[in-house]
PDB file of C-alpha atoms in Angstrom:
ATOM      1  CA  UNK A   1     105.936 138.365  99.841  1.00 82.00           C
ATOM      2  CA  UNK A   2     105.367 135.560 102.117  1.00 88.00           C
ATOM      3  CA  UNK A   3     107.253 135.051 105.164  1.00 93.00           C
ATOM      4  CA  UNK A   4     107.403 133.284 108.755  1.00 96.00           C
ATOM      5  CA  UNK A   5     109.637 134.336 112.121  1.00 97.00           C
ATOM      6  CA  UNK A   6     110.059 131.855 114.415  1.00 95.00           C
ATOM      7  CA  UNK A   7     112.128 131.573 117.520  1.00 88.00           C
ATOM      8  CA  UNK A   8     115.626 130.186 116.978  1.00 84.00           C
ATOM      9  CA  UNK A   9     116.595 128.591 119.990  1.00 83.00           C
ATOM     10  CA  UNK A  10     118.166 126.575 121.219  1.00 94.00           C
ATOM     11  CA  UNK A  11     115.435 126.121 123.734  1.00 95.00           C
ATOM     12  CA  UNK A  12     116.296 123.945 126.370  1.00 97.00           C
ATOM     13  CA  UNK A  13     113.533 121.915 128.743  1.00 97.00           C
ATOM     14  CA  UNK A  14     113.348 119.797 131.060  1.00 97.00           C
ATOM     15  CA  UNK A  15     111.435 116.657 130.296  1.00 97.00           C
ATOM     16  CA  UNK A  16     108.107 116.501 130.948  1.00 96.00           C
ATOM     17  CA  UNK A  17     107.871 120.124 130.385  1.00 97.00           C
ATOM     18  CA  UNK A  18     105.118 122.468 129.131  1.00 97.00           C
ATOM     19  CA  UNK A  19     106.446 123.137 125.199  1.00 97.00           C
ATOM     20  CA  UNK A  20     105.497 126.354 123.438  1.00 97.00           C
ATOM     21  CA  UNK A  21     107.281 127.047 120.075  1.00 97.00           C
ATOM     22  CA  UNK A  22     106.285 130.753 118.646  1.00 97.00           C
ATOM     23  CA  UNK A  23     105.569 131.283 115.102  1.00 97.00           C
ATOM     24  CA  UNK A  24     104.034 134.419 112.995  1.00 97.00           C
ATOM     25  CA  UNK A  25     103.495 134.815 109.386  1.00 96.00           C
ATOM     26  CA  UNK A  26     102.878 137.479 106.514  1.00 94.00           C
ATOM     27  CA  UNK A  27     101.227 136.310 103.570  1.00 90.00           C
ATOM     28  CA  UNK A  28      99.212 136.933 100.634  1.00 81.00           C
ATOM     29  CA  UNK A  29      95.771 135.801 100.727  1.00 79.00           C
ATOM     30  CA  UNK A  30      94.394 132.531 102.835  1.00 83.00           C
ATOM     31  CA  UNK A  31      98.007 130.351 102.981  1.00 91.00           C
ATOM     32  CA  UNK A  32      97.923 126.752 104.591  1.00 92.00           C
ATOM     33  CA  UNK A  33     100.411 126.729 107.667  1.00 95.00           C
ATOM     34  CA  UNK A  34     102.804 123.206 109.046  1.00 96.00           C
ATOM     35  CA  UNK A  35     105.305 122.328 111.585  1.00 97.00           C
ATOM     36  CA  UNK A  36     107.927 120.381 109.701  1.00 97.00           C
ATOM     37  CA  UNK A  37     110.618 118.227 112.324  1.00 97.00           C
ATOM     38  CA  UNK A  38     114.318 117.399 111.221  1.00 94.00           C
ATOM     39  CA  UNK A  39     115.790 114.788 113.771  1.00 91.00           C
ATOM     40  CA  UNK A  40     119.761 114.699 113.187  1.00 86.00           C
ATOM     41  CA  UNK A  41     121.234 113.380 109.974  1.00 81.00           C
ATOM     42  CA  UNK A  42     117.549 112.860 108.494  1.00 83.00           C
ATOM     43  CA  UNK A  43     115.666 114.816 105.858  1.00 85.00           C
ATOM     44  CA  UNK A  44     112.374 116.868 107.083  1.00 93.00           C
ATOM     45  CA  UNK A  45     109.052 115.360 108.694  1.00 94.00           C
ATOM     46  CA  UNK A  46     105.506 117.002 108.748  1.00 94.00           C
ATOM     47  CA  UNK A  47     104.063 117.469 112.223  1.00 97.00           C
ATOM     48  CA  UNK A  48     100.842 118.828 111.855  1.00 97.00           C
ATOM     49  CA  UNK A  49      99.215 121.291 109.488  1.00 95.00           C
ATOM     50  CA  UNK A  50      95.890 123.218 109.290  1.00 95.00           C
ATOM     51  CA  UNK A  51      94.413 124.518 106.224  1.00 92.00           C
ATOM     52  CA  UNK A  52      92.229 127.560 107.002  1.00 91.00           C
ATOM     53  CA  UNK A  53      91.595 129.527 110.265  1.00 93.00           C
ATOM     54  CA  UNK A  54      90.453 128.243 113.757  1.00 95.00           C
ATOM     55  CA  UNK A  55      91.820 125.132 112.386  1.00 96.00           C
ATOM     56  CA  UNK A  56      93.636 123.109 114.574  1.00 97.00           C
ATOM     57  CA  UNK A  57      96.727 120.319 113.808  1.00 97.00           C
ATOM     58  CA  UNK A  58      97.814 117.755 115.823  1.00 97.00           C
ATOM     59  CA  UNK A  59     100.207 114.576 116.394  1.00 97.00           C
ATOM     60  CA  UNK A  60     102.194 112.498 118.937  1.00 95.00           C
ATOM     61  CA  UNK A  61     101.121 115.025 121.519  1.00 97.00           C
ATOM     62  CA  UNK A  62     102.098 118.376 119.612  1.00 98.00           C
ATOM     63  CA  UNK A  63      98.948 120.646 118.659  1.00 98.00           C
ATOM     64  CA  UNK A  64      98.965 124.162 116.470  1.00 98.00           C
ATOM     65  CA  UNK A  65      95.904 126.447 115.725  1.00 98.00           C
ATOM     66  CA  UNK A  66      95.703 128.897 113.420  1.00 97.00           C
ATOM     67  CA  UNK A  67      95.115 131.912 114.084  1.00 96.00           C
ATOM     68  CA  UNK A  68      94.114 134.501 110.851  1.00 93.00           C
ATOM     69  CA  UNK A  69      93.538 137.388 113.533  1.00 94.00           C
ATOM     70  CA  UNK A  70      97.071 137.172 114.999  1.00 95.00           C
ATOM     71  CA  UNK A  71      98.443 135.145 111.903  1.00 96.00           C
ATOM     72  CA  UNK A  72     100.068 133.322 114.281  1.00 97.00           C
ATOM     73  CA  UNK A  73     100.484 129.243 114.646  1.00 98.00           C
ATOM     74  CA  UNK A  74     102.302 128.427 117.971  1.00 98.00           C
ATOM     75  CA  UNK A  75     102.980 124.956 118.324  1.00 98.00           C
ATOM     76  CA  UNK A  76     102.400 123.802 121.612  1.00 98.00           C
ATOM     77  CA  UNK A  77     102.961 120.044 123.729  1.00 98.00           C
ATOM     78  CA  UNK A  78     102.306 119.432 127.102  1.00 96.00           C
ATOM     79  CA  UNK A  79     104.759 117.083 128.178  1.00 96.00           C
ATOM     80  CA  UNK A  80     108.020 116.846 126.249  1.00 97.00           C
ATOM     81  CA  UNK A  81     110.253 113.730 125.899  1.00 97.00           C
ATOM     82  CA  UNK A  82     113.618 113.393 125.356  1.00 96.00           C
ATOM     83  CA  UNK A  83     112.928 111.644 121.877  1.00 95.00           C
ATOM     84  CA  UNK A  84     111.748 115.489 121.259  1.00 96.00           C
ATOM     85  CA  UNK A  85     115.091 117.003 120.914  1.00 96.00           C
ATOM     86  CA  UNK A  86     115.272 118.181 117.256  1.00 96.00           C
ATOM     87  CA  UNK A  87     114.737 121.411 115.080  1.00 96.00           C
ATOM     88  CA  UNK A  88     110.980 122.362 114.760  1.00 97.00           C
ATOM     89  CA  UNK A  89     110.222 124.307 111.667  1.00 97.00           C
ATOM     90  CA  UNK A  90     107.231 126.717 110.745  1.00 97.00           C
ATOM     91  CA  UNK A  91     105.868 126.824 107.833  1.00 96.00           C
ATOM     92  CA  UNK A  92     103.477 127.981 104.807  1.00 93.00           C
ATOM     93  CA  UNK A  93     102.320 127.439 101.356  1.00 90.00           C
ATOM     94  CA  UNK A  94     100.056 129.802  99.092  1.00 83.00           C
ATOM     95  CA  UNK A  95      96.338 127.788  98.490  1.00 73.00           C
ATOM     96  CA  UNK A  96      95.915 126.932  95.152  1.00 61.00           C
ATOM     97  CA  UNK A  97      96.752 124.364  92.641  1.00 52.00           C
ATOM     98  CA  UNK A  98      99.416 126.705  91.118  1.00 53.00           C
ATOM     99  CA  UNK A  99     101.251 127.333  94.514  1.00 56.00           C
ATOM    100  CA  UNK A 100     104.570 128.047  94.837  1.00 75.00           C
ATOM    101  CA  UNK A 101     106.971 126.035  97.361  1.00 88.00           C
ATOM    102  CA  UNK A 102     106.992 126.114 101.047  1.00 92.00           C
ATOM    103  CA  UNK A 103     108.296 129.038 102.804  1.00 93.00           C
ATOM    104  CA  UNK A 104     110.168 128.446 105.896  1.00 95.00           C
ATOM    105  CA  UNK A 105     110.985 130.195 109.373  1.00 96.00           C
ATOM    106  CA  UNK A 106     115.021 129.677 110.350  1.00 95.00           C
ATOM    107  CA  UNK A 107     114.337 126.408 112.600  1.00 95.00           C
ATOM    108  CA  UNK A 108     113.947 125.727 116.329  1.00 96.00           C
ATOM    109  CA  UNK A 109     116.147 123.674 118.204  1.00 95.00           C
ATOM    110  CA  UNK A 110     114.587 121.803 121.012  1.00 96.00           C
ATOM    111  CA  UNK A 111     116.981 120.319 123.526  1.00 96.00           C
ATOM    112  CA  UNK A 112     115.103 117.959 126.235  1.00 97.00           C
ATOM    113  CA  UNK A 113     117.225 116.776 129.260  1.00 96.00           C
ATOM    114  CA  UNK A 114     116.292 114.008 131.227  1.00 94.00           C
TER     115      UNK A 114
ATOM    116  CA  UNK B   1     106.434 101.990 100.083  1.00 68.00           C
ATOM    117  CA  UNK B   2     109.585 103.420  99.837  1.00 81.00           C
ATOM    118  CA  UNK B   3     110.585 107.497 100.336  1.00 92.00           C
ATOM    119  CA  UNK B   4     111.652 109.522  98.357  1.00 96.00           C
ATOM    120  CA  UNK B   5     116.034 108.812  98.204  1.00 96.00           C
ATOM    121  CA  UNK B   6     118.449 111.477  96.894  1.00 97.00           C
ATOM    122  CA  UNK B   7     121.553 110.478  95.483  1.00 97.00           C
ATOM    123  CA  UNK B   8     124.569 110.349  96.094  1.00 97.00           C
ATOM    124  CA  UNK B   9     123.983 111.852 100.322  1.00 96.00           C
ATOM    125  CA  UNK B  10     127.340 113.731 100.067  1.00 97.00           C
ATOM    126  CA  UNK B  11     129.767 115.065  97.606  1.00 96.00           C
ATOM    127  CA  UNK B  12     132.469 117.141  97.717  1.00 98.00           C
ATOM    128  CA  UNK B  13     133.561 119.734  94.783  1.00 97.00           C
ATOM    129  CA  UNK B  14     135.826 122.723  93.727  1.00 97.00           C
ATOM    130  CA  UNK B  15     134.886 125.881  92.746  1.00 97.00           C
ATOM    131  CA  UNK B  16     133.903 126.439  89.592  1.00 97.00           C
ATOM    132  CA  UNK B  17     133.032 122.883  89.067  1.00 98.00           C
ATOM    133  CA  UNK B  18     129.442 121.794  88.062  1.00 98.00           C
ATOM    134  CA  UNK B  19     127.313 119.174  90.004  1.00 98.00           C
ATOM    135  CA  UNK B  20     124.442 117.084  89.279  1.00 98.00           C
ATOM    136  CA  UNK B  21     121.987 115.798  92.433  1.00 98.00           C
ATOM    137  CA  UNK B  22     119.249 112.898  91.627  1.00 98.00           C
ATOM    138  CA  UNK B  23     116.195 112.369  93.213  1.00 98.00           C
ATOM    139  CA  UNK B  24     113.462 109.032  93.041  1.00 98.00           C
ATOM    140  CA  UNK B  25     110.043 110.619  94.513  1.00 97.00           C
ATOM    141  CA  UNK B  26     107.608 108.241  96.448  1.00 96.00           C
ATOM    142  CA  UNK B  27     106.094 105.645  93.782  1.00 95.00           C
ATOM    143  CA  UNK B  28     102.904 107.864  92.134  1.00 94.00           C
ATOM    144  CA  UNK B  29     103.868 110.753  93.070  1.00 95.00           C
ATOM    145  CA  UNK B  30     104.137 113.466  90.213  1.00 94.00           C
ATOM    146  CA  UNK B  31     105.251 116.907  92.092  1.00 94.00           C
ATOM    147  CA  UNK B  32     108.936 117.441  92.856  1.00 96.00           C
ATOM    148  CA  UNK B  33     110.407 119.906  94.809  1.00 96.00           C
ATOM    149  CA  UNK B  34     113.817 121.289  95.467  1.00 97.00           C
ATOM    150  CA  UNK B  35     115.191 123.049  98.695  1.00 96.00           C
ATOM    151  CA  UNK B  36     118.101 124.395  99.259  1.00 97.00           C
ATOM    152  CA  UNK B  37     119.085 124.145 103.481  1.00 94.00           C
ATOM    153  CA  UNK B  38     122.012 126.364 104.559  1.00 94.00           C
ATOM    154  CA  UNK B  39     123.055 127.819 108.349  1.00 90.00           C
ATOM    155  CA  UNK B  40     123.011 131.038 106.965  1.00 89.00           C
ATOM    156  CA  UNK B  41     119.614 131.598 104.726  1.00 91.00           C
ATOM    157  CA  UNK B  42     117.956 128.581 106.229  1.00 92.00           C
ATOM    158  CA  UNK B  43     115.480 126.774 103.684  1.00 94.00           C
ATOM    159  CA  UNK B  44     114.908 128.063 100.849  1.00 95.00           C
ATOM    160  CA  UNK B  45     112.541 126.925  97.917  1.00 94.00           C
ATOM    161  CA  UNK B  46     114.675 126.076  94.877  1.00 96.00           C
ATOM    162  CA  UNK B  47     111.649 124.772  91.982  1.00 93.00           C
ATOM    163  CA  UNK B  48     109.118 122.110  91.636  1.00 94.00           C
ATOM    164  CA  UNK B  49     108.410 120.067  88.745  1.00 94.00           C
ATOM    165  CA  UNK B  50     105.321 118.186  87.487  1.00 93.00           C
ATOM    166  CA  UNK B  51     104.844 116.602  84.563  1.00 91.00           C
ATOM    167  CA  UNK B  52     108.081 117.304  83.160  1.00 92.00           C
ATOM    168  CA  UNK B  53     107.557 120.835  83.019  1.00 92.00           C
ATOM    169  CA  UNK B  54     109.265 123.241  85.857  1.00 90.00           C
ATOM    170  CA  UNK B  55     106.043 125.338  87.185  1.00 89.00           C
ATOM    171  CA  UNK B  56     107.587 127.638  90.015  1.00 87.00           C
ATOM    172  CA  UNK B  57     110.818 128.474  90.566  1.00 90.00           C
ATOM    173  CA  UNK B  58     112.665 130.741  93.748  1.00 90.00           C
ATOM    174  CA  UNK B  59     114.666 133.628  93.760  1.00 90.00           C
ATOM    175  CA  UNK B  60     117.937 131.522  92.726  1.00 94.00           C
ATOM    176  CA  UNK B  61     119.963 132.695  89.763  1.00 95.00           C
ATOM    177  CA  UNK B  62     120.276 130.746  86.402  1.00 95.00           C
ATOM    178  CA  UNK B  63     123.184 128.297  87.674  1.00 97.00           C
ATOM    179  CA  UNK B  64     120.635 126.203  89.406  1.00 97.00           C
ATOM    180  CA  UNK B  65     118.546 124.288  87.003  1.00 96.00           C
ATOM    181  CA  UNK B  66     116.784 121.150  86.976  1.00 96.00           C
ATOM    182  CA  UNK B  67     114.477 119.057  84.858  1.00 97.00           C
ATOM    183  CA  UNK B  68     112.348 116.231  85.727  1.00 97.00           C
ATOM    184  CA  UNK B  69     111.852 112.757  83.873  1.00 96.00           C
ATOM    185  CA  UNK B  70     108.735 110.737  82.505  1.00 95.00           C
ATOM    186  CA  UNK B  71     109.130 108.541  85.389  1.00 94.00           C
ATOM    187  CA  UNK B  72     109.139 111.608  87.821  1.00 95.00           C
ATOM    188  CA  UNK B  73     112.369 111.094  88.890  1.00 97.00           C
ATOM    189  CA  UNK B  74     114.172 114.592  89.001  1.00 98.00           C
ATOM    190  CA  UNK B  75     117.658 116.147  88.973  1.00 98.00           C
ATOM    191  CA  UNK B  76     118.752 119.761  89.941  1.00 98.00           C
ATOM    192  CA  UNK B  77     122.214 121.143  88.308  1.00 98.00           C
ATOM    193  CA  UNK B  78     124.474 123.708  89.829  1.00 97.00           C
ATOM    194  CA  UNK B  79     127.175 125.090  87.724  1.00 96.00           C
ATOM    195  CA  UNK B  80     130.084 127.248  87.876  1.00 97.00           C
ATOM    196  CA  UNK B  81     129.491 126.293  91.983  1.00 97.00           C
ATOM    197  CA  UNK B  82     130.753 128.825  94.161  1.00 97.00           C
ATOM    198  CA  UNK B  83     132.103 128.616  97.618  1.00 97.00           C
ATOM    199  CA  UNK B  84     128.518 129.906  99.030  1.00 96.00           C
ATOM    200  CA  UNK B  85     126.438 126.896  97.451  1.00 97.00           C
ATOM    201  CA  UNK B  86     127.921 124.208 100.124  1.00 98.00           C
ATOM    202  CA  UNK B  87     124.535 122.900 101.599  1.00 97.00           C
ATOM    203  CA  UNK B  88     122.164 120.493 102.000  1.00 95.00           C
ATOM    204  CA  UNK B  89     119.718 119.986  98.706  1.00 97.00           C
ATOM    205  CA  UNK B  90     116.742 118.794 100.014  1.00 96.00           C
ATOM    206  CA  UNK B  91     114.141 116.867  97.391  1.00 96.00           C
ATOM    207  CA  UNK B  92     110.490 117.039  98.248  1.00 96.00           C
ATOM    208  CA  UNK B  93     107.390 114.708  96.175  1.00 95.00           C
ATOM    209  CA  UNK B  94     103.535 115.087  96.606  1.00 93.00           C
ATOM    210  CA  UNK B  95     100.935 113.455  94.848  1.00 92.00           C
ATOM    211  CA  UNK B  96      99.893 116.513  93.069  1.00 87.00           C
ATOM    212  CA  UNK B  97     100.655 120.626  93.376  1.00 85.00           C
ATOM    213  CA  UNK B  98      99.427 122.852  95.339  1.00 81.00           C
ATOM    214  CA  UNK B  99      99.230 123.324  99.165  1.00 78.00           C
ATOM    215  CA  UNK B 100      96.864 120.274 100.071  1.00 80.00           C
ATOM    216  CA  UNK B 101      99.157 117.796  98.866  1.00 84.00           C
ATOM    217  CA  UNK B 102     101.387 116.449 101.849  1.00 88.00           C
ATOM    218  CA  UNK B 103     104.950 117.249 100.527  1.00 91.00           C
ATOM    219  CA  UNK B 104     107.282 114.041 101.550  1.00 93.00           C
ATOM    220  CA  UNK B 105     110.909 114.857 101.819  1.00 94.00           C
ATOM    221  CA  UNK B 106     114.342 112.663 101.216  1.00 95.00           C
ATOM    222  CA  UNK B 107     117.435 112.845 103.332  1.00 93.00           C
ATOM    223  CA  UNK B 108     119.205 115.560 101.083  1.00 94.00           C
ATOM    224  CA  UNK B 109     122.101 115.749  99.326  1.00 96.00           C
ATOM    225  CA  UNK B 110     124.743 117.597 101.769  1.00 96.00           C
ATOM    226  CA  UNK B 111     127.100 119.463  98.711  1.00 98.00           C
ATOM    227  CA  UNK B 112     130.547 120.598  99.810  1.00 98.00           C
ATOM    228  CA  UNK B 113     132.409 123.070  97.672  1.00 97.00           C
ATOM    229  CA  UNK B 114     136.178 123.638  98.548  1.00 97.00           C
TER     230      UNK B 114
END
């Protein structure tokens, strides 16, 4: 089955730190990948995504790129802000019009101090 | 346009008590999706609805149901809740199924069973 490991954190930074956020995958056939962001109290928010391989995601800053060879998907920003701080989650879906839900690593939780 | 809400954003039950959680998906949208968010498992996909018709559904056991309306809006059912379903219940539309369709997510539903 599918599934995604992801560092857990907390990871703590500096601002205006280099970010790098580590996610791998297993999955079955040609899945499309996200970075989904939950800010305290609030419900999830997509990130960035990319849809096949070599593709790259990215928005406010952040940028992913997925890579089939090392299924991998490391989100990456070069300068973090304190506005950052919040749990970072990796993510996948099966292609397909009868896909099943998104599967989801356990979270990152990114702590920026001024 | 308004998000997708989830009512009511918190309720607290007893054991062996059964609960009902609503969700309005973005106006036009047709998929609805059902996570369940706890410390423990992290997030787990619940089921997703379209067209009234439940078309995937996780590894959850039979006390979780749901159904979904003509107007899209959905509701999930837990009964007979045990201690271990205190969570958040997090609703999910998209346009259509499958992976290319943006999945937009409410606040959740944050379930606590005493």
């Amino acid at each position: 089955g599918n599934s995604v490991t992801q560092m857990e954190g907390p990871v703590t930074l500096s601002e205006e730190a280099f970010l790098t956020i580590n996610c791998t995958y297993t999955a079955t056939g040609y899945p499309s990948l996200f970075w989904y962001v939950q800010y305290p109290g609030e419900g999830l928010q997509l990130l960035l995504k990319a849809t096949k391989a070599d593709d790259k995601g990215s928005n406010k800053g952040f940028e992913a790129t997925y890579r089939k060879e090392t299924t991998s998907f490391h989100l990456e920003k070069g300068s973090v802000q304190v506005s950052d701080s919040a749990v970072y989650f990796c993510a996948l879906r099966n292609s397909g019009g009868g896909a099943d839900g998104l599967t989801f690593g356990k979270g990152t939780h990114l702590i920026i101090q001024p | 346009k308004a998000g997708v809400t989830q009512t009511p954003r918190y309720l607290i039950k007893t054991r062996g008590q059964q609960v009902t959680l609503s969700c309005s998906p973005i106006s036009g949208h047709r998929s609805v999706s059902w996570y369940q968010q706890t410390p423990g498992q992290g997030l787990q996909f619940l089921f997703e609805y379209f067209s009234e018709t439940q078309r995937n559904k996780g590894n959850f056991p039979g006390r979780f149901s749901g159904r979904q309306f003509s107007n899209s809006r959905s509701e999930m059912n837990v009964s007979t809740l045990e201690l271990g379903d205190s969570a958040l219940y997090l609703c999910a539309s998209s346009l259509g199924r499958g992976a290319l369709n943006e999945q937009f997510f409410g606040p959740g539903t944050r379930l606590t069973v005493l």
